[in-house]
mmCIF file of C-alpha atoms (C1' of nucleotides) and ligand atoms in Angstrom:
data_model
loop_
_atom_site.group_PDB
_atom_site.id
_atom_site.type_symbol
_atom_site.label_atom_id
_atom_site.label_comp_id
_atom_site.label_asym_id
_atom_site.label_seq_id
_atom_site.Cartn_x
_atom_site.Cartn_y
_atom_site.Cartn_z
ATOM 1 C CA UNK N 139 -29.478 19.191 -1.655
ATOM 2 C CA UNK N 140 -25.771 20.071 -2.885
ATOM 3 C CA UNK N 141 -25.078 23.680 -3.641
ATOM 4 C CA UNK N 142 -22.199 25.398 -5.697
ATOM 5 C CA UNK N 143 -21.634 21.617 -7.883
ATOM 6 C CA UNK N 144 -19.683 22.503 -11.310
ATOM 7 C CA UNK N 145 -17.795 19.879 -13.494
ATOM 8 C CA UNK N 146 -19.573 17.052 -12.361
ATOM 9 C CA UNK N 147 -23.118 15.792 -14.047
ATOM 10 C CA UNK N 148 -26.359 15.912 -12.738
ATOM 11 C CA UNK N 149 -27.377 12.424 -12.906
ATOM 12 C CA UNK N 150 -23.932 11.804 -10.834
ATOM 13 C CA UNK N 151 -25.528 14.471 -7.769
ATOM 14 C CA UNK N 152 -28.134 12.628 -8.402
ATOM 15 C CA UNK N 153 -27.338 9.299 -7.903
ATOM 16 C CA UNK N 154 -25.110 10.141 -4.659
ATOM 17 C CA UNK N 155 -28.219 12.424 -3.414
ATOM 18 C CA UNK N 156 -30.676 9.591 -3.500
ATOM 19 C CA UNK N 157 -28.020 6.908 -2.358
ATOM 20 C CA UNK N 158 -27.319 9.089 0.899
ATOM 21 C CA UNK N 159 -23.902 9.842 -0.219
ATOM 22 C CA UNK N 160 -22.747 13.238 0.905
ATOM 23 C CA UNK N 161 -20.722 15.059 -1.986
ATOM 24 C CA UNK N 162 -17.455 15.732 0.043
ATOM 25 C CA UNK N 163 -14.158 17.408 -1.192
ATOM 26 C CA UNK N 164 -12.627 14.248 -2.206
ATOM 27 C CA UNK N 165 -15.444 12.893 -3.931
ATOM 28 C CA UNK N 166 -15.694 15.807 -6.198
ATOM 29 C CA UNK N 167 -11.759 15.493 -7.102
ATOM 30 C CA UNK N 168 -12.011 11.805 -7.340
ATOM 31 C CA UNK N 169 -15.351 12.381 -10.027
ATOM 32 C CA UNK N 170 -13.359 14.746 -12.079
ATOM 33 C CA UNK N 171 -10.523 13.048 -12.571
ATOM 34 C CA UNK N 172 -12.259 10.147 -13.200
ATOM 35 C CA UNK N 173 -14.004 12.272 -15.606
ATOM 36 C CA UNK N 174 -10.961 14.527 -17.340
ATOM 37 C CA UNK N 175 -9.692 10.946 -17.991
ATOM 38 C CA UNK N 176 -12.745 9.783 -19.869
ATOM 39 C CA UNK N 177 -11.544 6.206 -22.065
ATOM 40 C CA UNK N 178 -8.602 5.999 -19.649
ATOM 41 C CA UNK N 179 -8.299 2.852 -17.014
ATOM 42 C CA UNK N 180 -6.849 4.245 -13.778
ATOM 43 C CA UNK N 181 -5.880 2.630 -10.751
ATOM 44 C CA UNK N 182 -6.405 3.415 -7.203
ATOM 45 C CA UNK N 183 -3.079 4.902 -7.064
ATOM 46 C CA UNK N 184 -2.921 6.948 -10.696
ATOM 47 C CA UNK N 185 -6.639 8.095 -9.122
ATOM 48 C CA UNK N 186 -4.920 9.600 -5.662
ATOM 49 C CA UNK N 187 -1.915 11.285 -7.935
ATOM 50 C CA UNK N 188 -4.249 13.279 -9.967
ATOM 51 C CA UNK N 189 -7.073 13.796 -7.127
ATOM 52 C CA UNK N 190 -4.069 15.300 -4.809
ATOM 53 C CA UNK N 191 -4.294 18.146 -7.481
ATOM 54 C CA UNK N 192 -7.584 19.011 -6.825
ATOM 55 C CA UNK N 193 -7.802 18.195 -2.929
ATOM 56 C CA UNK N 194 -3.984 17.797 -1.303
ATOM 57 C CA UNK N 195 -4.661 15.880 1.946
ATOM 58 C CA UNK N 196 -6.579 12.959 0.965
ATOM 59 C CA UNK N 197 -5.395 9.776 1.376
ATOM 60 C CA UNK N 198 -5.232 6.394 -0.273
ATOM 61 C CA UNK N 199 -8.015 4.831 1.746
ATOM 62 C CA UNK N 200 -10.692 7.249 1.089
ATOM 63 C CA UNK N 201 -9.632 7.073 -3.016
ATOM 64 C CA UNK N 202 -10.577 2.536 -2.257
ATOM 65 C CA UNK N 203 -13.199 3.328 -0.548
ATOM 66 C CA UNK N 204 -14.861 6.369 -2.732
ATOM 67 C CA UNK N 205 -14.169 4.318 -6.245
ATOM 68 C CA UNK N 206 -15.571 1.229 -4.190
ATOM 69 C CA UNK N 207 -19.002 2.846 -3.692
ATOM 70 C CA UNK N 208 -19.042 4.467 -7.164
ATOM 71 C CA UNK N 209 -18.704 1.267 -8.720
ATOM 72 C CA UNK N 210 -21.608 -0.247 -6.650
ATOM 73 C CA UNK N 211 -23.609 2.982 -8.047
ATOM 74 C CA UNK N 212 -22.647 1.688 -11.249
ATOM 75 C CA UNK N 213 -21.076 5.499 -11.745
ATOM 76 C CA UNK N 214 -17.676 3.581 -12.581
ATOM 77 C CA UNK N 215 -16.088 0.558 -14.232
ATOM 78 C CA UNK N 216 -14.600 -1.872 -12.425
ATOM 79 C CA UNK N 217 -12.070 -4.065 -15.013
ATOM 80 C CA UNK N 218 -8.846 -6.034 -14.551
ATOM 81 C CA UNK N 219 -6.029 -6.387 -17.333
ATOM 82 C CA UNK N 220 -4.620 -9.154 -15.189
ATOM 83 C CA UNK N 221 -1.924 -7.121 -13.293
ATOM 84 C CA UNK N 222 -3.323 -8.019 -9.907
ATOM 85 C CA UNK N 223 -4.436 -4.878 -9.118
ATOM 86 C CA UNK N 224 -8.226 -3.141 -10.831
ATOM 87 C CA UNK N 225 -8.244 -0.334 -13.166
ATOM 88 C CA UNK N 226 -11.219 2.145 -12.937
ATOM 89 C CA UNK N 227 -13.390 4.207 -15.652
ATOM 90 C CA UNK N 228 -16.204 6.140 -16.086
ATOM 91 C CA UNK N 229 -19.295 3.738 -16.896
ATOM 92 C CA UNK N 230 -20.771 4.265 -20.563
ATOM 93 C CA UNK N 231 -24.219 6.476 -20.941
ATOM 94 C CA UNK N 232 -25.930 3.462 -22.640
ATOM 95 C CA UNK N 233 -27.013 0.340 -20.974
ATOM 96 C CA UNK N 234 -24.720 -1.543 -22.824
ATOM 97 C CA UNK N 235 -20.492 -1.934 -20.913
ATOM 98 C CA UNK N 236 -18.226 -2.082 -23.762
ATOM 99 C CA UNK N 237 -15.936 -4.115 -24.324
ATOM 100 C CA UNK N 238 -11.674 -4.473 -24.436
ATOM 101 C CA UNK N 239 -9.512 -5.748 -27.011
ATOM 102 C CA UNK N 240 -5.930 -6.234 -25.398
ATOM 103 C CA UNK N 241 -3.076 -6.947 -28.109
ATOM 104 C CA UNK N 242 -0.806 -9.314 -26.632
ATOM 105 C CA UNK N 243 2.142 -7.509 -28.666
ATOM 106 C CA UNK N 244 1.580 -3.898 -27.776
ATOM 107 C CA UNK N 245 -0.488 -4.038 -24.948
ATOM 108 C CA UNK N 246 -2.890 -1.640 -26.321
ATOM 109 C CA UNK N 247 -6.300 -1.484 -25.195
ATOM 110 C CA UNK N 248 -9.079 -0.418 -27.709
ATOM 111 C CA UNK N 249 -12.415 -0.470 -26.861
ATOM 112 C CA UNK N 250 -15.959 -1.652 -29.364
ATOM 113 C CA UNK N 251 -18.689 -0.032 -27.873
ATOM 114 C CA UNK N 252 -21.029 -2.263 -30.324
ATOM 115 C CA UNK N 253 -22.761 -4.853 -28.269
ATOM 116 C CA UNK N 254 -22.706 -7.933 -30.451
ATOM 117 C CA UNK N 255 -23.348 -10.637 -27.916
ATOM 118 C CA UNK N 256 -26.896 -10.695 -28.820
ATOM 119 C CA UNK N 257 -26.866 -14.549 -29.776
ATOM 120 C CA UNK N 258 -25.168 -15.319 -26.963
ATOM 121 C CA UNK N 259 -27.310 -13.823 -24.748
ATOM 122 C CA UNK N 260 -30.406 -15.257 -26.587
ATOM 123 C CA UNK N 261 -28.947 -18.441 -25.556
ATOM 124 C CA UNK N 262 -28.958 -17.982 -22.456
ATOM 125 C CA UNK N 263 -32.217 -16.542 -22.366
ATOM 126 C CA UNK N 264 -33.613 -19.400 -23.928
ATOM 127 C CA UNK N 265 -32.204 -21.383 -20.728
ATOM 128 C CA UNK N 266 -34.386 -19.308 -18.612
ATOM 129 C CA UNK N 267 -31.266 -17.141 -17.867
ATOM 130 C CA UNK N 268 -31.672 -13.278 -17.237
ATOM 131 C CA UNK N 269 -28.729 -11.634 -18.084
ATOM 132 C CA UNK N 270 -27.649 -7.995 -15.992
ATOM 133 C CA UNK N 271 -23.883 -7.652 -17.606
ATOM 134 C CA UNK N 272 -21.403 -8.908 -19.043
ATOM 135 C CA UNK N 273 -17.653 -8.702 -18.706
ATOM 136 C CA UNK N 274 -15.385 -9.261 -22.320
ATOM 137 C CA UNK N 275 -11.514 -8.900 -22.890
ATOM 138 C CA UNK N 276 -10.560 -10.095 -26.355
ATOM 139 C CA UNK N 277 -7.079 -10.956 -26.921
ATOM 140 C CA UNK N 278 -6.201 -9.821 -30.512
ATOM 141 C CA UNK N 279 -3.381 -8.451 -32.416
ATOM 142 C CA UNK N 280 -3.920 -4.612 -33.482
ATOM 143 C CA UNK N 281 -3.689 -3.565 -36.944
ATOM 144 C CA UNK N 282 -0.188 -2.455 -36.399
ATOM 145 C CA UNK N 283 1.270 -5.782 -34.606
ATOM 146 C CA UNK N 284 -0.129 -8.409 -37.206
ATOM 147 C CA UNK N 285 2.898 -10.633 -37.649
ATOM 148 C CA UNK N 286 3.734 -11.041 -40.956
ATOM 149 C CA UNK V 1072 11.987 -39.270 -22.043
ATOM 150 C CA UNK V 1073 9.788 -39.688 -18.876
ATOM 151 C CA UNK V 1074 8.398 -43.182 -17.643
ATOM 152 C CA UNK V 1075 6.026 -44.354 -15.463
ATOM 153 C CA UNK V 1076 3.493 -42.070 -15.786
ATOM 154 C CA UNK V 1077 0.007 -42.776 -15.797
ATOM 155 C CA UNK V 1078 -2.947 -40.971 -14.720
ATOM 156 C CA UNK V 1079 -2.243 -37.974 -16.804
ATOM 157 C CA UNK V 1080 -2.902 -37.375 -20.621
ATOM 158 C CA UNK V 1081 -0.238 -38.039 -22.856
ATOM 159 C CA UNK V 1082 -0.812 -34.647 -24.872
ATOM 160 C CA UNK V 1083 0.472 -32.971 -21.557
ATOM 161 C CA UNK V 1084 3.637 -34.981 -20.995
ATOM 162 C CA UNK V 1085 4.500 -34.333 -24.343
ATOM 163 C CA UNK V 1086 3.612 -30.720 -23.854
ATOM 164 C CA UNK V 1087 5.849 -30.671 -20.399
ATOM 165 C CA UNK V 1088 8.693 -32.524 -22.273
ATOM 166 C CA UNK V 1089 8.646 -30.133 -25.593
ATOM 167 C CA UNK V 1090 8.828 -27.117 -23.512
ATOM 168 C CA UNK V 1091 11.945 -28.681 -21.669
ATOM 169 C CA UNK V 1092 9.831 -29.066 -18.256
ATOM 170 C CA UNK V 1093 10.712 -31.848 -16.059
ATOM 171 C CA UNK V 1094 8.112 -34.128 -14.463
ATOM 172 C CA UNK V 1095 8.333 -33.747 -10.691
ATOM 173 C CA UNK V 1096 6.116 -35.052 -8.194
ATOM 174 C CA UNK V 1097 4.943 -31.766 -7.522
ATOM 175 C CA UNK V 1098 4.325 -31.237 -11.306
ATOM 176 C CA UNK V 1099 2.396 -34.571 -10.976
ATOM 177 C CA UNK V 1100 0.464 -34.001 -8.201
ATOM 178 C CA UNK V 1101 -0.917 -30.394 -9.463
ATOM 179 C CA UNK V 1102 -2.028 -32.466 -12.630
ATOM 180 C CA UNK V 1103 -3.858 -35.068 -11.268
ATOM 181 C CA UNK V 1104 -5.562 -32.577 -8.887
ATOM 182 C CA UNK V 1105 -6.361 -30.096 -11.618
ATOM 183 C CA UNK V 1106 -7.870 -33.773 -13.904
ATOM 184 C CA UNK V 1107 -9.817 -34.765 -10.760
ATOM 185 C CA UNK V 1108 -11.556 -31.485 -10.471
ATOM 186 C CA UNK V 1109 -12.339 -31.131 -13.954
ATOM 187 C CA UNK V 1110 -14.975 -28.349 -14.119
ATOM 188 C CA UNK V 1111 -14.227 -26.605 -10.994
ATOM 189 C CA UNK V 1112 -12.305 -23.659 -10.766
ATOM 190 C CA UNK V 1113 -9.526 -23.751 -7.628
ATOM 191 C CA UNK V 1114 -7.230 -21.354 -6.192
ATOM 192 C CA UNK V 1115 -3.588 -21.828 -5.545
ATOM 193 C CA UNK V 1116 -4.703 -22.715 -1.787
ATOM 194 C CA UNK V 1117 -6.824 -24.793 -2.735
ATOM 195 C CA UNK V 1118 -4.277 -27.244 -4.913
ATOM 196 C CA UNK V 1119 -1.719 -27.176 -2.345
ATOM 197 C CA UNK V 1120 -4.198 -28.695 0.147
ATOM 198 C CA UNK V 1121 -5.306 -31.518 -2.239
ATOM 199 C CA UNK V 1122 -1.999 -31.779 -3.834
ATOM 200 C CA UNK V 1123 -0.324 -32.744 -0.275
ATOM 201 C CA UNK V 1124 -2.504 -36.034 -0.423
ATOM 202 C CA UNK V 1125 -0.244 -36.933 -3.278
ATOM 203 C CA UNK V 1126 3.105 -34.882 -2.145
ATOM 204 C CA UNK V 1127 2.980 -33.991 1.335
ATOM 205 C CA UNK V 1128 5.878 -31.773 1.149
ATOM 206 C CA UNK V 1129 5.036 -29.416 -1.625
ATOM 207 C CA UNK V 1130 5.141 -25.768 -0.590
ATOM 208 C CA UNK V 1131 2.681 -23.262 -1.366
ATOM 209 C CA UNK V 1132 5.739 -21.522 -4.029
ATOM 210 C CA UNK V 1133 5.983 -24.634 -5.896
ATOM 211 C CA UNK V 1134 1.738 -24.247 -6.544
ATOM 212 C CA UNK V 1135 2.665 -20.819 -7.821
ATOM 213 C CA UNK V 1136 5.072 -21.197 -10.124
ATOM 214 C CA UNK V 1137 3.688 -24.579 -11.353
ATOM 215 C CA UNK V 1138 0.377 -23.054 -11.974
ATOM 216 C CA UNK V 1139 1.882 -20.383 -13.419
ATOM 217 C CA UNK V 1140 3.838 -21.966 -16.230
ATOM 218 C CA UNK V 1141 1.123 -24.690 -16.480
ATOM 219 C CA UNK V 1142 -0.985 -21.696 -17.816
ATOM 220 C CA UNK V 1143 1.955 -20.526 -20.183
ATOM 221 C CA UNK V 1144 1.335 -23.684 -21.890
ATOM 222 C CA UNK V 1145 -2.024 -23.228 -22.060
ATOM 223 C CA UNK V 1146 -2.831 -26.784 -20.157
ATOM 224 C CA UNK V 1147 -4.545 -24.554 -17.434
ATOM 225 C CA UNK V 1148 -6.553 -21.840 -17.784
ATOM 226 C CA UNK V 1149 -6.313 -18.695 -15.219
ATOM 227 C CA UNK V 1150 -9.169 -16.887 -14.391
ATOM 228 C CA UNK V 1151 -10.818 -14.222 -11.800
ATOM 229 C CA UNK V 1152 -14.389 -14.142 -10.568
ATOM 230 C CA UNK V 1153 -13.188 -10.602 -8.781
ATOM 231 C CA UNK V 1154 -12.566 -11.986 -5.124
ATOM 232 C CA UNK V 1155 -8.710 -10.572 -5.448
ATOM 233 C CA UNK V 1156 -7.754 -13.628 -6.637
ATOM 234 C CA UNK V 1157 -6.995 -16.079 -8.888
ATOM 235 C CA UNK V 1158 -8.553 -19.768 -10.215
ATOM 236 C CA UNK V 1159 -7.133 -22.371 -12.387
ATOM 237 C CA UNK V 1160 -9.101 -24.790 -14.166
ATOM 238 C CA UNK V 1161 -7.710 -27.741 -17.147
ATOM 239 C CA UNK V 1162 -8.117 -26.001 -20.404
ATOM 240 C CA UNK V 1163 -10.480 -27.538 -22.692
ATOM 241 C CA UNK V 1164 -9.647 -29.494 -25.471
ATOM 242 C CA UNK V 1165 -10.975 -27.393 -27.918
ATOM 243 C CA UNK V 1166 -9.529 -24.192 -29.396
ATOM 244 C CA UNK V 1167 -12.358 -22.108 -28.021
ATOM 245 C CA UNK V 1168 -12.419 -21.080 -24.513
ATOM 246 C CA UNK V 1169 -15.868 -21.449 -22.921
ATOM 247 C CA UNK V 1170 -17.530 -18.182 -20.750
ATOM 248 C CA UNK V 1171 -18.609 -18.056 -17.764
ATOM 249 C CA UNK V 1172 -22.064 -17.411 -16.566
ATOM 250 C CA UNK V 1173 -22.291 -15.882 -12.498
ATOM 251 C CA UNK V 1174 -25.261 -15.489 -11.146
ATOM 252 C CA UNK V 1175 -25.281 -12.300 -8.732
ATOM 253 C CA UNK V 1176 -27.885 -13.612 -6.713
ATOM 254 C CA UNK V 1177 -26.512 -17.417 -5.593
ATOM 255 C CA UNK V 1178 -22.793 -17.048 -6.982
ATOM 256 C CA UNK V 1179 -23.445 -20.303 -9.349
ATOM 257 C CA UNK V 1180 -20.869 -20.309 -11.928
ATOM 258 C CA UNK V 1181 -22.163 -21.992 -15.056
ATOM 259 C CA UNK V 1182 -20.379 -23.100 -17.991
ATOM 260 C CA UNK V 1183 -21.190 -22.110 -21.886
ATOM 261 C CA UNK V 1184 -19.251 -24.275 -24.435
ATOM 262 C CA UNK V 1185 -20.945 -22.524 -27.360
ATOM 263 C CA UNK V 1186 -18.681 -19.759 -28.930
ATOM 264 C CA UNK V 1187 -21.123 -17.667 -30.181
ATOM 265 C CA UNK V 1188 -18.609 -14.842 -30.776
ATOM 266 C CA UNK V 1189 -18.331 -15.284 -34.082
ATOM 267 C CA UNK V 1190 -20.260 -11.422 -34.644
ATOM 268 C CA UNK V 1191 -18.158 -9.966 -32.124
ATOM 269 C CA UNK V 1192 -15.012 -11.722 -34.069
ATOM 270 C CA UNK V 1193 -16.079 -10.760 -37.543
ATOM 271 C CA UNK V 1194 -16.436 -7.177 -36.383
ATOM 272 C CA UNK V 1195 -12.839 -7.126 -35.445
ATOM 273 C CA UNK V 1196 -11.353 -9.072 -38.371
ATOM 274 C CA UNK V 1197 -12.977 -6.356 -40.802
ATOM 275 C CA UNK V 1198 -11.376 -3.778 -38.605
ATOM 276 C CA UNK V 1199 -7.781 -5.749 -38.587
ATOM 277 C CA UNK V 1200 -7.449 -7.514 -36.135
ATOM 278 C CA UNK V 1201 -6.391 -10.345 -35.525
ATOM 279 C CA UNK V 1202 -8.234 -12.487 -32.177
ATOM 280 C CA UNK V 1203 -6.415 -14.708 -30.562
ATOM 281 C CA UNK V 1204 -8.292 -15.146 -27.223
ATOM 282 C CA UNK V 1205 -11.024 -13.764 -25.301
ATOM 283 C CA UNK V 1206 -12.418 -13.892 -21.734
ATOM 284 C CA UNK V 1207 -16.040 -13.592 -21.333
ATOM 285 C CA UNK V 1208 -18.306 -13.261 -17.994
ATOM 286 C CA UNK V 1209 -21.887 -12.964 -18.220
ATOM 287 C CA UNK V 1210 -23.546 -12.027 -14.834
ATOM 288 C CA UNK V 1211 -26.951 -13.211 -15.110
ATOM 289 C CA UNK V 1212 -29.438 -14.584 -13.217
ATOM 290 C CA UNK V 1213 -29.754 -18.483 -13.090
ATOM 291 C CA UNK V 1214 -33.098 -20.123 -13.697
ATOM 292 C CA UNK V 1215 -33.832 -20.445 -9.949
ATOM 293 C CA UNK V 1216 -33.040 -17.095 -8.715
ATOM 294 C CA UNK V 1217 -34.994 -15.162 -11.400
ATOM 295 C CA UNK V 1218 -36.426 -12.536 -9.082
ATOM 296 C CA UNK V 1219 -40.209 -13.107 -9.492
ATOM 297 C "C1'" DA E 534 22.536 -48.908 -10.940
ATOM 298 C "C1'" DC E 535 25.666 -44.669 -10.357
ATOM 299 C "C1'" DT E 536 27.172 -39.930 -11.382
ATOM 300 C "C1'" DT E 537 26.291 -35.540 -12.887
ATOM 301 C "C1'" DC E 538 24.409 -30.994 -12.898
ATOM 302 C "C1'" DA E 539 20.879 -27.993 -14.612
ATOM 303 C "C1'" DT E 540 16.418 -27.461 -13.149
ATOM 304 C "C1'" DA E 541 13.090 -27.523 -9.500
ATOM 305 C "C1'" DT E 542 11.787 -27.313 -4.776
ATOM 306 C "C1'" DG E 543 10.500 -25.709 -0.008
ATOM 307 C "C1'" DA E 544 11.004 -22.500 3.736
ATOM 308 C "C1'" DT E 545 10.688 -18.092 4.427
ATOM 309 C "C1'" DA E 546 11.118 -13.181 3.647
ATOM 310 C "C1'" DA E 547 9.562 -9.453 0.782
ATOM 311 C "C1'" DT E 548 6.308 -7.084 -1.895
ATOM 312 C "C1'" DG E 549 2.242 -4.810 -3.275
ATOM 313 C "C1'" DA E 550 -2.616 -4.101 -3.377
ATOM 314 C "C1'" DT E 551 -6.457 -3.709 -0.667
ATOM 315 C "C1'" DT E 552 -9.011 -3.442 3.779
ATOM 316 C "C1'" DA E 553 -9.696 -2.451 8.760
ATOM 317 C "C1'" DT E 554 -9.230 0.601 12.661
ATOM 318 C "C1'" DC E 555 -10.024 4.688 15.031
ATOM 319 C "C1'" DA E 556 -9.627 9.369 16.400
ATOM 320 C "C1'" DT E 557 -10.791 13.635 14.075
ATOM 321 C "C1'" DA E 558 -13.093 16.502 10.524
ATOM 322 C "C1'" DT E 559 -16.917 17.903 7.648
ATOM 323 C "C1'" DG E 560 -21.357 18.230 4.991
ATOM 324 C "C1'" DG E 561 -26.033 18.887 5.020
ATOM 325 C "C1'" DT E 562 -29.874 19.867 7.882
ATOM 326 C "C1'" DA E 563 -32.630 22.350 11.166
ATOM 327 C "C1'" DT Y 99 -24.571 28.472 13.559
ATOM 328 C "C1'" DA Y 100 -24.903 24.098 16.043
ATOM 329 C "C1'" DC Y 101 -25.473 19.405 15.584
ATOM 330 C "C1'" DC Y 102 -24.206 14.732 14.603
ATOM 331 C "C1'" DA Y 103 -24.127 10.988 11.393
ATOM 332 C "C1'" DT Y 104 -21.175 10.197 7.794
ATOM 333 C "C1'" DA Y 105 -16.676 10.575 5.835
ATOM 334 C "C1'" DT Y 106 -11.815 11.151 6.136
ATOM 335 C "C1'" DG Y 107 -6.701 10.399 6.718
ATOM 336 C "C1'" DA Y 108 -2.952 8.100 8.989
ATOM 337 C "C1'" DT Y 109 -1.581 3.915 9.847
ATOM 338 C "C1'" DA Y 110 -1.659 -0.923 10.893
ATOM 339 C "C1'" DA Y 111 -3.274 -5.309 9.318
ATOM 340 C "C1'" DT Y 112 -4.355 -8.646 5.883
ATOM 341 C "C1'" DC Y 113 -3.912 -11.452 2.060
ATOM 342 C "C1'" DA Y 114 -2.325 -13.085 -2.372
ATOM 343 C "C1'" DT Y 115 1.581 -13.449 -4.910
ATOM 344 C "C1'" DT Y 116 6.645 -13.185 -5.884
ATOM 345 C "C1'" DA Y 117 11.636 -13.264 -4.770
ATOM 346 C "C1'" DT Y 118 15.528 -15.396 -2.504
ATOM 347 C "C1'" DC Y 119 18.552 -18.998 -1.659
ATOM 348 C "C1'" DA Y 120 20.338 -23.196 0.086
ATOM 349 C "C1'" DT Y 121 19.169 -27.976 -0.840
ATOM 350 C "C1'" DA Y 122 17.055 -31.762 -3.485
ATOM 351 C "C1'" DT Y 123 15.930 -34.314 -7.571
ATOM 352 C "C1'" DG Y 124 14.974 -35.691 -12.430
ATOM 353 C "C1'" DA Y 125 16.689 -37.125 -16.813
ATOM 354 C "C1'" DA Y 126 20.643 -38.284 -19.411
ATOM 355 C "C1'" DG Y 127 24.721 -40.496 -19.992
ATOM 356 C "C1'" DT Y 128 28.000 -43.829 -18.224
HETATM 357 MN MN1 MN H 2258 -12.781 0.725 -21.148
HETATM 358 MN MN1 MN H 2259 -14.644 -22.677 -16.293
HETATM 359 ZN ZN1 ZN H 2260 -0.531 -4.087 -30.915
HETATM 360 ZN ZN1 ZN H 2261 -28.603 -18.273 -8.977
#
DNA sequence: ACTTCATATGATAATGATTATCATATGGTA
DNA sequence: TACCATATGATAATCATTATCATATGAAGT
């Protein structure tokens, strides 16, 4: 197993260990950046600025390919704001992906970490549907942007 | 104001004509493609190939930039089911925007016209907010892939 | 119908994000 | 410490979308 891991949590080691993923240099500086940016969105190229700190030589292609297989781990976030390219985060503790509110004045993103698509998803249950996630951007004008 | 034109709805024209838009054939052609795939969602490829049945001429630019301010007027919608690109489908008539329901297992997109926000809304009204819009994507999976 | 001209178009180049390729390096195991 | 499958980095390739620009075309007015 991996020796000598700080910063980064068990369940992560974990997770890579039993997925047969080694835990190379640039996956440790790609999992604590993700992680020193906790409720930030990053993109593949914010992610390679702020790994290069931690491990100077790697290159774009491993940060795609390394925040690739963490999102198919479910160890990341995979989201658009509709800028044609993905933003990245660390995934939530609870089973439940919360969700973005994106004011179309400010641009802001906040997040609601309550669920409350519960009678949707009974809906769909009732159509024999079995529901694994959910993906929800609300459009809505912060606090501060209401026009008057 | 514009003549001749049949096959597309009225409301639209208007629309094109308020917002100083002229109708081309190209403009025309996107339409009636967009009308006679009601329910599907296409991709700018996909419209220039049926729309040169109508206009054989019309370049893949022109698709772009109608689709684009098609969806500024909110007569299309523009949506992503995260293959690194983009779909357009005729908006619906009402004010709400239905969700989509993907089903990892056979890639079946279904449709759900119910809101069933309104919790999720409420929440953020209380809090300020004002919603204007939301995208929603439920991955779930449909009745006949339900893994047994 | 004919003229006008601002808007729209089509061909094509440019851009930007992501993915593929491949020779070399490295992590975990024995 | 040696081994070798996996991972990496440099770079080219791909693919969707956008920008450019010379030409065409709608709507309005005559
Ligand atoms: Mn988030
Ligand atoms: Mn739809
Ligand atoms: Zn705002
Ligand atoms: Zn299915």
């Amino acid at each position: 197993m991996f020796k000598g891991v700080f910063k980064i949590d068990k369940k992560i080691i974990e997770s890579l260990d039993k997925a047969g993923y080694r835990l190379t240099q640039p996956r440790k500086a790609i999992l604590e950046v993700m992680k020193e940016n906790k409720g930030q969105h990053l993109t593949a190229e914010e992610v390679l600025l702020a790994a290069r700190d931690k491990a100077p030589n790697i290159g774009i292609a491993t940060v795609y390919r390394c925040l690739e297989s963490l999102t198919s781990m479910d160890i990341l976030y995979k989201t658009t704001f509709d800028e044609g390219k993905y933003r990245y985060e660390l995934s939530d503790e609870e089973i439940h992906r919360h969700h973005h509110v994106i004011c179309p004045a400010c641009g802001k993103i906040s997040e609601v970490e309550e669920d409350l698509l519960c009678s949707l998803e009974q809906h769909l249950e009732d159509q024999g549907y079995e529901v694994v996630d959910h993906h929800l951007k609300v459009y809505a004008y912060c606090p501060e942007c209401i026009p008057k």
